[in-house]
mmCIF file of C-alpha atoms in Angstrom:
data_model
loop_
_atom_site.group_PDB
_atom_site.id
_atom_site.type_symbol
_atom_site.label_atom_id
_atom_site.label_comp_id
_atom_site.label_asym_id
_atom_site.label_seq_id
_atom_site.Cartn_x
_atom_site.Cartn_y
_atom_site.Cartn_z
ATOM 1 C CA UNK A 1 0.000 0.000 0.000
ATOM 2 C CA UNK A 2 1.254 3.614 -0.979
ATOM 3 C CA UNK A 3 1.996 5.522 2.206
ATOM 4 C CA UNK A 4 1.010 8.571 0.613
ATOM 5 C CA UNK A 5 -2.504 9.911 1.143
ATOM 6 C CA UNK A 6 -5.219 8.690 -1.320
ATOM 7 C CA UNK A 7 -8.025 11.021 -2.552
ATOM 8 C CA UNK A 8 -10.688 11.200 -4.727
ATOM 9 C CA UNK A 9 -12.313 13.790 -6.228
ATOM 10 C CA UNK A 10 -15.866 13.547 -8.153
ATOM 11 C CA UNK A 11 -16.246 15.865 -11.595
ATOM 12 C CA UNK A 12 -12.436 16.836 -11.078
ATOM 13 C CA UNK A 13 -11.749 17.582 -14.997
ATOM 14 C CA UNK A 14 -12.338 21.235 -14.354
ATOM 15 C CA UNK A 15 -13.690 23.961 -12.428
ATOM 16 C CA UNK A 16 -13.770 24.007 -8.834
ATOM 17 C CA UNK A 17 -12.950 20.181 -8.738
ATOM 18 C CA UNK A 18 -10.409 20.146 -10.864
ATOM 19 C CA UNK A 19 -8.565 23.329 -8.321
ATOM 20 C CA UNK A 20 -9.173 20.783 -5.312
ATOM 21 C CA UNK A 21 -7.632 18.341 -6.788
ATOM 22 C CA UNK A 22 -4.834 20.407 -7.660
ATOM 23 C CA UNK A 23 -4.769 21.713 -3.748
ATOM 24 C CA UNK A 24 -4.986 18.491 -2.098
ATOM 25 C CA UNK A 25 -1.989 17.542 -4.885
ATOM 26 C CA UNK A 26 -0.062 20.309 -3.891
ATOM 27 C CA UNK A 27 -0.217 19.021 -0.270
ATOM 28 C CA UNK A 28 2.084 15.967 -1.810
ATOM 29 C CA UNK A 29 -0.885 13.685 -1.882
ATOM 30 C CA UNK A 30 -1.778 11.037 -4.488
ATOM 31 C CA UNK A 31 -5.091 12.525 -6.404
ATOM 32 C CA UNK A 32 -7.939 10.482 -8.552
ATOM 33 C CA UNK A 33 -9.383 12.516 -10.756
ATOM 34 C CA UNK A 34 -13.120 11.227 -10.631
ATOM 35 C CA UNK A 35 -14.830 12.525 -14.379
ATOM 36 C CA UNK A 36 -17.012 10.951 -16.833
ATOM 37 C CA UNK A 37 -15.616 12.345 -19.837
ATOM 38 C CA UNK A 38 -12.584 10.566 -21.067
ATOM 39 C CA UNK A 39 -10.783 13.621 -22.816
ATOM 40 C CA UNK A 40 -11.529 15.888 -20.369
ATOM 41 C CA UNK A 41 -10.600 13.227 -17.556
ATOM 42 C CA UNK A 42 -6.750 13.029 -19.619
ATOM 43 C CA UNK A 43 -6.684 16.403 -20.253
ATOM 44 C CA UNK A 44 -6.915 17.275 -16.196
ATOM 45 C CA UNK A 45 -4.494 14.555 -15.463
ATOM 46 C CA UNK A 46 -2.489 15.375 -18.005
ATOM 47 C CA UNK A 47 -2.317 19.172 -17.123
ATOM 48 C CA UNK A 48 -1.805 18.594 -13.158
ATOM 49 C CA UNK A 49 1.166 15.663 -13.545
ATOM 50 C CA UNK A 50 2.713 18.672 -15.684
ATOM 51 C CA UNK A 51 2.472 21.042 -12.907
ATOM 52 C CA UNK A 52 3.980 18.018 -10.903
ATOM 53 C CA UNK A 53 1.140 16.386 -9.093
ATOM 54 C CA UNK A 54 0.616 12.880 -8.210
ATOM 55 C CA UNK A 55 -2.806 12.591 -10.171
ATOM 56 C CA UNK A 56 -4.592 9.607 -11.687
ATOM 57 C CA UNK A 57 -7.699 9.340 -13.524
ATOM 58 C CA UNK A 58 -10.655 7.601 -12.581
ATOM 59 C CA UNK A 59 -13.941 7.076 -15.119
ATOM 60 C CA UNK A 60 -16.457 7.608 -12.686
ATOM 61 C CA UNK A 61 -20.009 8.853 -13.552
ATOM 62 C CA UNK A 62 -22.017 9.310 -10.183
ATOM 63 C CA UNK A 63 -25.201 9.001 -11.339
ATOM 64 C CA UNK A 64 -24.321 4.900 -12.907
ATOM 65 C CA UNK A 65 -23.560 2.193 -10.402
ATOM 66 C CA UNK A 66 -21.879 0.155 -12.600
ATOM 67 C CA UNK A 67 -19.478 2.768 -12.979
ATOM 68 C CA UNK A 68 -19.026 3.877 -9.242
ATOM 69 C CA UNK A 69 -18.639 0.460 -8.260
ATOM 70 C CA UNK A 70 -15.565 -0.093 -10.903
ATOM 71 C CA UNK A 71 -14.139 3.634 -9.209
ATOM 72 C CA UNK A 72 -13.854 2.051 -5.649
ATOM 73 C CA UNK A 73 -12.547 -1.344 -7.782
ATOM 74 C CA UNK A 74 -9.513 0.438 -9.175
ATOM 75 C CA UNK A 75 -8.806 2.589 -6.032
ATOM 76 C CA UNK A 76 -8.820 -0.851 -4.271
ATOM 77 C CA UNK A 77 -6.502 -2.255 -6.654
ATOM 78 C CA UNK A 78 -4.139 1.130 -7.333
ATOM 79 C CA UNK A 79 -3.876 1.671 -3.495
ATOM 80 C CA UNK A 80 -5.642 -0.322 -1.100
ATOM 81 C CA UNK A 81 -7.356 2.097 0.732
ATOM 82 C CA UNK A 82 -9.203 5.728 0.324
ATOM 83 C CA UNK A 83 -7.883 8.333 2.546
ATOM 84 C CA UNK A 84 -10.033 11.423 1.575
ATOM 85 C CA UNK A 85 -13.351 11.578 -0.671
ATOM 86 C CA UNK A 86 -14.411 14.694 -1.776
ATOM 87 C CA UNK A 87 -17.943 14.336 -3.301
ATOM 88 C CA UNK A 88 -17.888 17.548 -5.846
ATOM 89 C CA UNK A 89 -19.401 16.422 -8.978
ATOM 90 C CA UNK A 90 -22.648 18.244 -9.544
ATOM 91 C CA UNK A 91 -25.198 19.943 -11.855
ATOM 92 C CA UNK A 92 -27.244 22.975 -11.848
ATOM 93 C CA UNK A 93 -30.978 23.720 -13.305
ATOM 94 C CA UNK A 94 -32.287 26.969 -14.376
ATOM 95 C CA UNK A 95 -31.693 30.080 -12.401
ATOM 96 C CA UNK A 96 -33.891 31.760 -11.161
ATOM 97 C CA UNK A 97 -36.604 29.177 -11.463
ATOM 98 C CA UNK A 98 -40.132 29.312 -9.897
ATOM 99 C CA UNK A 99 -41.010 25.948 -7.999
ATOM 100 C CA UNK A 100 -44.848 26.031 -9.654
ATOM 101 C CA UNK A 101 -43.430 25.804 -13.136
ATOM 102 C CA UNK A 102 -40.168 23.450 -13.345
ATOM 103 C CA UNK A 103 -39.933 20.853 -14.894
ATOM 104 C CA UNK A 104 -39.742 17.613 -12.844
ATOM 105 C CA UNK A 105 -37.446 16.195 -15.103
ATOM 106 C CA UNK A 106 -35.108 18.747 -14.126
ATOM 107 C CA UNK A 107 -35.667 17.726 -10.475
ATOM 108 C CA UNK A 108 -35.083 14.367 -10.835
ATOM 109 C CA UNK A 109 -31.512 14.792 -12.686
ATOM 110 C CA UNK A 110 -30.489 17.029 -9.895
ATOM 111 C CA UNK A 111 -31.661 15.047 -7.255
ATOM 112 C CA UNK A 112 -29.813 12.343 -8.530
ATOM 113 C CA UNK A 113 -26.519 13.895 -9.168
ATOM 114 C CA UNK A 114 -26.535 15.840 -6.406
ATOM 115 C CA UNK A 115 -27.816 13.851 -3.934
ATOM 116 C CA UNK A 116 -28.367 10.155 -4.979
ATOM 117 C CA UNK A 117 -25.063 10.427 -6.628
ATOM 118 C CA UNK A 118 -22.895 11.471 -3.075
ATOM 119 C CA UNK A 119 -24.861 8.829 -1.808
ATOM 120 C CA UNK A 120 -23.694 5.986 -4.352
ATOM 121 C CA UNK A 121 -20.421 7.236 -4.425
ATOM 122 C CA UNK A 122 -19.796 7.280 -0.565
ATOM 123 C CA UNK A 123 -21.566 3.927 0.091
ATOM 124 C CA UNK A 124 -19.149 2.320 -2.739
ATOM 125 C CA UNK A 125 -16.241 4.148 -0.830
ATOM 126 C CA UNK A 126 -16.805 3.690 2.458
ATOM 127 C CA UNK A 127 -14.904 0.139 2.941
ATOM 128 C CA UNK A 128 -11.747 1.834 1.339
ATOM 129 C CA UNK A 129 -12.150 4.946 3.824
ATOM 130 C CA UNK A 130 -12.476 2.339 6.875
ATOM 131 C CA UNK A 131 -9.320 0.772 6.226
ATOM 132 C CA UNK A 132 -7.688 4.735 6.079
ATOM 133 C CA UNK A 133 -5.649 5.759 9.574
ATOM 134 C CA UNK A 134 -7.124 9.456 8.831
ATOM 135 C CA UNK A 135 -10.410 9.300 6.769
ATOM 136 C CA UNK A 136 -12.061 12.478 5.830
ATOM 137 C CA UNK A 137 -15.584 13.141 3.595
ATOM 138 C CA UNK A 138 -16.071 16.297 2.005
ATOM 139 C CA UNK A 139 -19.377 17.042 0.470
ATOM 140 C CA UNK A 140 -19.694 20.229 -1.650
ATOM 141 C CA UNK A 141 -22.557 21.923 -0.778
ATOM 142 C CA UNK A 142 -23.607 25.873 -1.175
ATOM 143 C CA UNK A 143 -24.759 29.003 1.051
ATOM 144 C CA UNK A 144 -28.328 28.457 -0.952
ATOM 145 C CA UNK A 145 -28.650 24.713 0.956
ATOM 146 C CA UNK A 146 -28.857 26.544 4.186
ATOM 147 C CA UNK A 147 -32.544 26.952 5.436
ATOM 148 C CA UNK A 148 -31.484 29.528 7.884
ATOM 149 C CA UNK A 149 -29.806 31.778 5.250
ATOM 150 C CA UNK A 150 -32.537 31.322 2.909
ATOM 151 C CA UNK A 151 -35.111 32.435 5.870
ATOM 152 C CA UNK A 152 -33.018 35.358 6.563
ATOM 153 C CA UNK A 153 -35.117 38.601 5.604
ATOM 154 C CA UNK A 154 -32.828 40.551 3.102
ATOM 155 C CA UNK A 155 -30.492 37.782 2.696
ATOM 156 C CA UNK A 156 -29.649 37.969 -1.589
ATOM 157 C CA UNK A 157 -28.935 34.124 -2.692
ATOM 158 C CA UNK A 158 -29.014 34.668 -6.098
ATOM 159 C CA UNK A 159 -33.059 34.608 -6.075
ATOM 160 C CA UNK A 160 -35.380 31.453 -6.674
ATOM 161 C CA UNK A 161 -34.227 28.223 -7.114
ATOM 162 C CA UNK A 162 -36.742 25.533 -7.220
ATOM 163 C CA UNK A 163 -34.279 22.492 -7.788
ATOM 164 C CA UNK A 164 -30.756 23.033 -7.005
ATOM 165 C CA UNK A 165 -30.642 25.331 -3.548
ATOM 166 C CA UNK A 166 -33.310 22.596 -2.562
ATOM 167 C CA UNK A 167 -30.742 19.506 -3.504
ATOM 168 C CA UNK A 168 -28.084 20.965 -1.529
ATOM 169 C CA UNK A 169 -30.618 21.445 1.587
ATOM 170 C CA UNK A 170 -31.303 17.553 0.604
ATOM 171 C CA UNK A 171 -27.621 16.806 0.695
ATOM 172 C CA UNK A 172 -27.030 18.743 3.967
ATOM 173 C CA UNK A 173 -29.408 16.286 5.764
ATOM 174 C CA UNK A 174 -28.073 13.479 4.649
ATOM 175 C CA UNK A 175 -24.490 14.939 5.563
ATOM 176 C CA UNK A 176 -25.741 14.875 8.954
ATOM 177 C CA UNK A 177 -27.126 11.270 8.890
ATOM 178 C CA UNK A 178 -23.819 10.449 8.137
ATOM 179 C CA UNK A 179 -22.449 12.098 11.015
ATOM 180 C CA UNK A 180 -24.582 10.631 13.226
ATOM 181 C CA UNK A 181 -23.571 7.280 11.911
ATOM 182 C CA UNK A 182 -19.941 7.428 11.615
ATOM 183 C CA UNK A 183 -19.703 9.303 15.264
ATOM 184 C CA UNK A 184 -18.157 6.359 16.552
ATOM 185 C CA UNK A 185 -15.346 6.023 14.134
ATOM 186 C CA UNK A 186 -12.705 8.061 12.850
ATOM 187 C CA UNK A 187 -14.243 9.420 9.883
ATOM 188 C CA UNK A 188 -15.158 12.892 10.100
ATOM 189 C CA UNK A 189 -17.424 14.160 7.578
ATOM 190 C CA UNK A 190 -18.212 17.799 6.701
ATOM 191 C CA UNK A 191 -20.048 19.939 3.789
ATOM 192 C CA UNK A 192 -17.873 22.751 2.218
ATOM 193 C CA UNK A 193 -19.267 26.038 0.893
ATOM 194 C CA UNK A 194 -17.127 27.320 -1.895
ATOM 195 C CA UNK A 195 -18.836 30.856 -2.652
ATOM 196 C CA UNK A 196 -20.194 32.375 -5.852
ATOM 197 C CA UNK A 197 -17.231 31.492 -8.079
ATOM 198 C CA UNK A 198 -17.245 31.775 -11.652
ATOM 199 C CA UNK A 199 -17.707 28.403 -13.260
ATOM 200 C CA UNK A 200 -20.109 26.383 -16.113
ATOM 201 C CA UNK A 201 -22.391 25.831 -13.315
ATOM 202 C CA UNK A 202 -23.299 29.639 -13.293
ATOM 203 C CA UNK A 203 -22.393 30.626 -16.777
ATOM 204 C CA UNK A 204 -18.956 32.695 -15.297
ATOM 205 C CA UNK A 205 -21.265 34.880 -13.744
ATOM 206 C CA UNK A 206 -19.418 34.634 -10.409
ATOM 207 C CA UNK A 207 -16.990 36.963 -8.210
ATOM 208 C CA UNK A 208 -14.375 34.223 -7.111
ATOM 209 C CA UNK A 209 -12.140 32.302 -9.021
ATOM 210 C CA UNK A 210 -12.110 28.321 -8.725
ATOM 211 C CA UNK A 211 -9.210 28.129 -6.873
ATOM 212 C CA UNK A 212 -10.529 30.351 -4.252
ATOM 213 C CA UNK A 213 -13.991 28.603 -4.033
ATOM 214 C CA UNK A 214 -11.829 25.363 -3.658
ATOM 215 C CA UNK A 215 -9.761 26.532 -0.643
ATOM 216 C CA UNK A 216 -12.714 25.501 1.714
ATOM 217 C CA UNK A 217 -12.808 22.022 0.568
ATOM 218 C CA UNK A 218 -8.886 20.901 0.352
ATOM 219 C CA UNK A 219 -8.973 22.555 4.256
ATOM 220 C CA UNK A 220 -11.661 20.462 5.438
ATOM 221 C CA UNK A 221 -9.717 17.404 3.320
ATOM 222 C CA UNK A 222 -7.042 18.003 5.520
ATOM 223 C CA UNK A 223 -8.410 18.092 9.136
ATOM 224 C CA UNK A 224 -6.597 17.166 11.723
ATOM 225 C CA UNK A 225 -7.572 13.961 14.000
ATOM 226 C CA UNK A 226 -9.841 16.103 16.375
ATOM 227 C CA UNK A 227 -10.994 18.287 13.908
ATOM 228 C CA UNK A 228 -15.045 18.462 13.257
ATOM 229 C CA UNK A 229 -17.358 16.436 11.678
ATOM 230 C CA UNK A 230 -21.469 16.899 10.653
ATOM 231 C CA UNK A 231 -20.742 20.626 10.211
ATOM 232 C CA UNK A 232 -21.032 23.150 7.249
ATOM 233 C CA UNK A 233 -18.287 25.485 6.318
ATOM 234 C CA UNK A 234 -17.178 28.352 4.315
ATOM 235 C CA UNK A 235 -13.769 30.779 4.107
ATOM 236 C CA UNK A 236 -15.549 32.081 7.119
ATOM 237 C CA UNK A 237 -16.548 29.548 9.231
ATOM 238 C CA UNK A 238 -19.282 27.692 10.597
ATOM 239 C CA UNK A 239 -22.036 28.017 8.265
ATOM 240 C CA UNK A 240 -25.608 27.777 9.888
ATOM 241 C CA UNK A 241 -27.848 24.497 8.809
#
């Protein structure tokens, strides 16, 4: 088994993913990047081993169990173990978009890459994570997936979003679940708030650049032993459920 530290990171090929990936590789760690697109997949790998990382591709599309399933597979084979998962792959809807008039379609495919996917993913994971001396979970999540900011009178989240600030309110819950089910083992699992940066996901529209919005997550990646778990974070902190 490789005595560096093994992570995995979901929809790595670019964006915010693909500047965790570089982050946690920058900490001298040995870095999957989790994509579904083959080109883009070698192109990330490809870019990051030039800027010296440790980085491997993994095919991995969240939303297909077949494929998750051969992710933990080769991770099991390549290393033995799974040291940190960071759960970033994702997808947007429309935005702003009025709850009485989306399309459910568009539901379900968020719910199920956003969610269902972290889910599937983690699951396949978890008996690599177990066998990890320092096991972390990082789930991405947003400020638009907290109830209390979104009940906050004059709080601006972008406006209405009837399917994607609800799936990360979704995938906060089941962040805690987790929590409460891993309490009485070493793996400490946390949500990460990157900020409005500017990727796909938003059509460039935000004020941060990836790298910055990935900060949050390749610090939470990195806990230390005592460090918390069940929590939501941002650049700033605790962020309120």
């Amino acid at each position: 088994m490789s005595e560096k530290t093994i992570a995995l990171v979901t929809g790595a090929n670019k964006g915010i993913g693909y500047e965790i990936a570089a982050g946690l590789a920058a900490l001298g760690w040995s870095v999957g990047v989790g994509a579904r697109d083959e080109q883009r997949r070698t192109d990330a790998v490809a870019k990051l081993r030039a800027a010296g990382a440790d980085a491997f591709g993994v095919p991995l599309d969240v939303t297909d169990d077949e494929s998750v399933t051969a992710a933990a597979r080769l991770i099991d084979e390549r290393a033995g173990r799974l040291d940190v998962l960071v759960n970033n792959a994702g997808v947007a809807g429309g935005w702003p978009e009025q709850p009485s008039t989306i399309d459910l379609e568009t539901v379900r495919r968020l719910v199920e890459t956003n969610v269902i996917g972290v889910i599937r993913v983690t699951n396949a994971m978890l008996p690599l994570l177990r066998r990890s001396a320092h096991p972390r979970i990082v789930n991405q999540s947003s400020h638009v997936g907290s109830l209390s900011l979104q009940t906050t009178p004059g709080a601006d989240l972008g406006g209405i979003s009837g399917a994607y600030a609800p799936t990360k309110t979704f995938l906060n819950a089941v962040t805690i679940q987790y929590a409460k089910e891993l309490s009485g083992t070493n793996i400490l699992i946390n949500n990460a708030c990157p900020g409005y940066v500017a990727t796909d996901l938003n059509g460039f529209a935000g004020t941060q650049t990836p790298e910055q919005g990935a900060a949050i997550a390749v610090r939470l990646a990195a806990l230390p032993d005592n460090g918390p778990t069940g929590q939501m974070f941002d650049d700033g902190g605790v962020v309120p459920w």
